[in-house]
Coordinates of C-alpha atoms in Angstrom, one line a residue:
M1 CA 91.6 195.3 186.3
K2 CA 93.0 192.5 188.4
E3 CA 95.3 190.2 186.5
S4 CA 96.0 186.5 187.1
V5 CA 98.1 183.9 185.6
I6 CA 96.4 180.7 184.5
D7 CA 98.1 177.6 185.9
S8 CA 100.1 176.1 183.0
A9 CA 99.6 172.6 184.2
T10 CA 95.9 172.8 183.4
L11 CA 96.2 174.5 180.0
P12 CA 98.0 173.8 176.8
P13 CA 101.1 176.0 176.1
S14 CA 99.2 178.3 173.8
R15 CA 97.0 179.3 176.8
T16 CA 99.6 180.0 179.5
L17 CA 99.7 183.8 178.8
K18 CA 98.8 186.3 181.4
T19 CA 95.0 187.0 181.2
A20 CA 92.4 189.1 183.0
S21 CA 90.8 187.4 185.9
S22 CA 87.4 187.4 184.1
M23 CA 88.8 185.4 181.2
P24 CA 87.4 181.9 180.8
T25 CA 89.7 179.0 181.6
K26 CA 90.1 175.9 179.5
F27 CA 87.2 174.2 181.3
D28 CA 84.8 177.1 180.5
I29 CA 85.4 176.9 176.7
V30 CA 82.7 175.1 174.8
H31 CA 83.8 176.0 171.3
E32 CA 86.4 178.4 169.8
G33 CA 87.9 179.5 166.5
E34 CA 87.9 182.0 163.8
L35 CA 84.8 183.2 161.9
Y36 CA 84.2 186.0 159.5
K37 CA 81.8 188.7 161.0
L38 CA 80.1 191.1 158.7
S39 CA 80.8 194.6 160.0
P40 CA 77.7 196.8 160.6
S41 CA 79.7 199.5 158.7
T42 CA 79.0 199.1 154.9
L43 CA 82.6 200.1 154.1
K44 CA 84.4 197.5 156.2
G45 CA 82.8 194.2 154.9
W46 CA 83.7 190.8 156.3
Q47 CA 86.2 190.8 159.2
R48 CA 88.1 187.8 160.5
R49 CA 87.5 187.5 164.3
Y50 CA 88.4 185.0 167.0
F51 CA 85.3 183.7 168.8
L52 CA 85.0 182.0 172.1
L53 CA 81.8 180.2 173.2
T54 CA 81.4 179.6 176.9
P55 CA 78.5 178.1 178.8
D56 CA 76.7 181.5 179.1
S57 CA 78.1 183.7 176.4
L58 CA 79.6 184.2 172.9
K59 CA 82.6 186.6 172.9
Y60 CA 84.8 187.8 170.1
W61 CA 88.2 189.6 169.7
K62 CA 90.1 190.9 166.7
N63 CA 92.4 187.8 167.0
K64 CA 93.3 184.9 169.3
G65 CA 96.3 186.8 170.8
D66 CA 94.0 189.6 172.0
C67 CA 91.8 187.0 173.8
F68 CA 94.5 185.2 175.7
T69 CA 96.5 188.3 176.6
G70 CA 93.6 189.8 178.5
K71 CA 92.3 192.4 176.1
P72 CA 88.6 193.0 176.6
A73 CA 86.3 191.3 174.1
K74 CA 85.1 193.5 171.2
G75 CA 81.6 192.1 171.6
T76 CA 79.7 189.7 173.9
I77 CA 76.3 188.1 173.7
Q78 CA 75.1 186.9 177.2
F79 CA 72.6 184.1 176.6
D80 CA 71.0 184.5 180.0
K81 CA 70.3 188.2 179.3
V82 CA 69.0 188.2 175.8
K83 CA 66.9 185.8 173.6
V84 CA 68.8 184.7 170.5
A85 CA 67.7 183.1 167.2
I86 CA 70.0 181.4 164.7
K87 CA 69.2 181.5 161.0
L88 CA 71.2 179.4 158.5
N89 CA 72.2 181.2 155.3
G90 CA 73.3 178.4 153.0
S91 CA 76.0 175.9 154.2
K92 CA 78.7 178.4 155.1
S93 CA 77.1 181.3 157.0
F94 CA 74.5 182.1 159.6
D95 CA 72.8 185.0 161.5
L96 CA 72.4 185.5 165.2
T97 CA 69.4 187.7 165.9
L98 CA 69.0 189.3 169.3
A99 CA 65.5 190.0 170.6
G100 CA 64.8 193.7 171.1
C101 CA 67.9 194.7 169.0
K102 CA 68.1 195.7 165.4
R103 CA 71.6 194.4 165.1
V104 CA 72.1 191.0 163.4
F105 CA 75.4 189.2 163.8
R106 CA 76.1 187.7 160.3
L107 CA 78.9 185.1 160.6
K108 CA 80.5 182.8 158.1
E109 CA 83.1 180.0 158.4
C110 CA 86.8 180.7 157.8
S111 CA 87.6 177.0 157.3
K112 CA 85.5 174.4 155.4
G113 CA 83.0 172.6 157.6
E114 CA 83.1 174.9 160.6
C115 CA 79.6 176.3 160.2
G116 CA 77.8 173.2 161.2
E117 CA 80.0 172.8 164.3
W118 CA 79.3 176.4 165.4
I119 CA 75.6 176.1 164.9
K120 CA 75.3 172.9 166.9
A121 CA 77.4 174.3 169.7
L122 CA 75.5 177.6 169.8
N123 CA 72.1 175.9 169.7
D124 CA 73.1 173.7 172.6
R125 CA 74.3 176.6 174.7
I126 CA 71.3 178.9 173.9
E127 CA 68.8 176.1 174.7
Q128 CA 70.5 175.3 178.0
S129 CA 70.5 178.9 179.0
E130 CA 66.9 179.3 177.9
G131 CA 67.9 182.2 175.6
A132 CA 66.3 180.8 172.5
L133 CA 63.7 182.9 170.6

C-alpha cells in the first residue's frame, strides 16, 4: 500500500503521523471519537472503538492510534453503497441497521452527551448520501 505523510501545517500535532494514502485528511472528517460497539460474538460484549465519520462513510478501528498510523479500519459502512437506518435505544445508545444485511451495529456513548452528537452527524451524512432507509 502506498504511504504518504500528511502535511503537518494543515493538521494538529496529533494527526501528523504517517498514514496510508487512503486515510481521510482533517478536512474529510465530519465527526470522530470513541464509542462502545457491541461485538457480534456473545462472549466479547461491549468493545471500545475509535470511530471516524467522513462525508461518505463511517469507519472504526480498535483505537485512535491505529487510525492515524495507517492501519486498515476494522469495519466500514459506505453510505453510498448501502441503505442505513438509525434507531435510538434510550439516551445513550443507538443501532445502525444496514439494508440487506442481518448485522446490526449497536453503539453506545463512551462519554456523557455524545450519543446525540453522533446521531445528528450520522443522520446528516446518511441523508446527504441518499443512504437512508
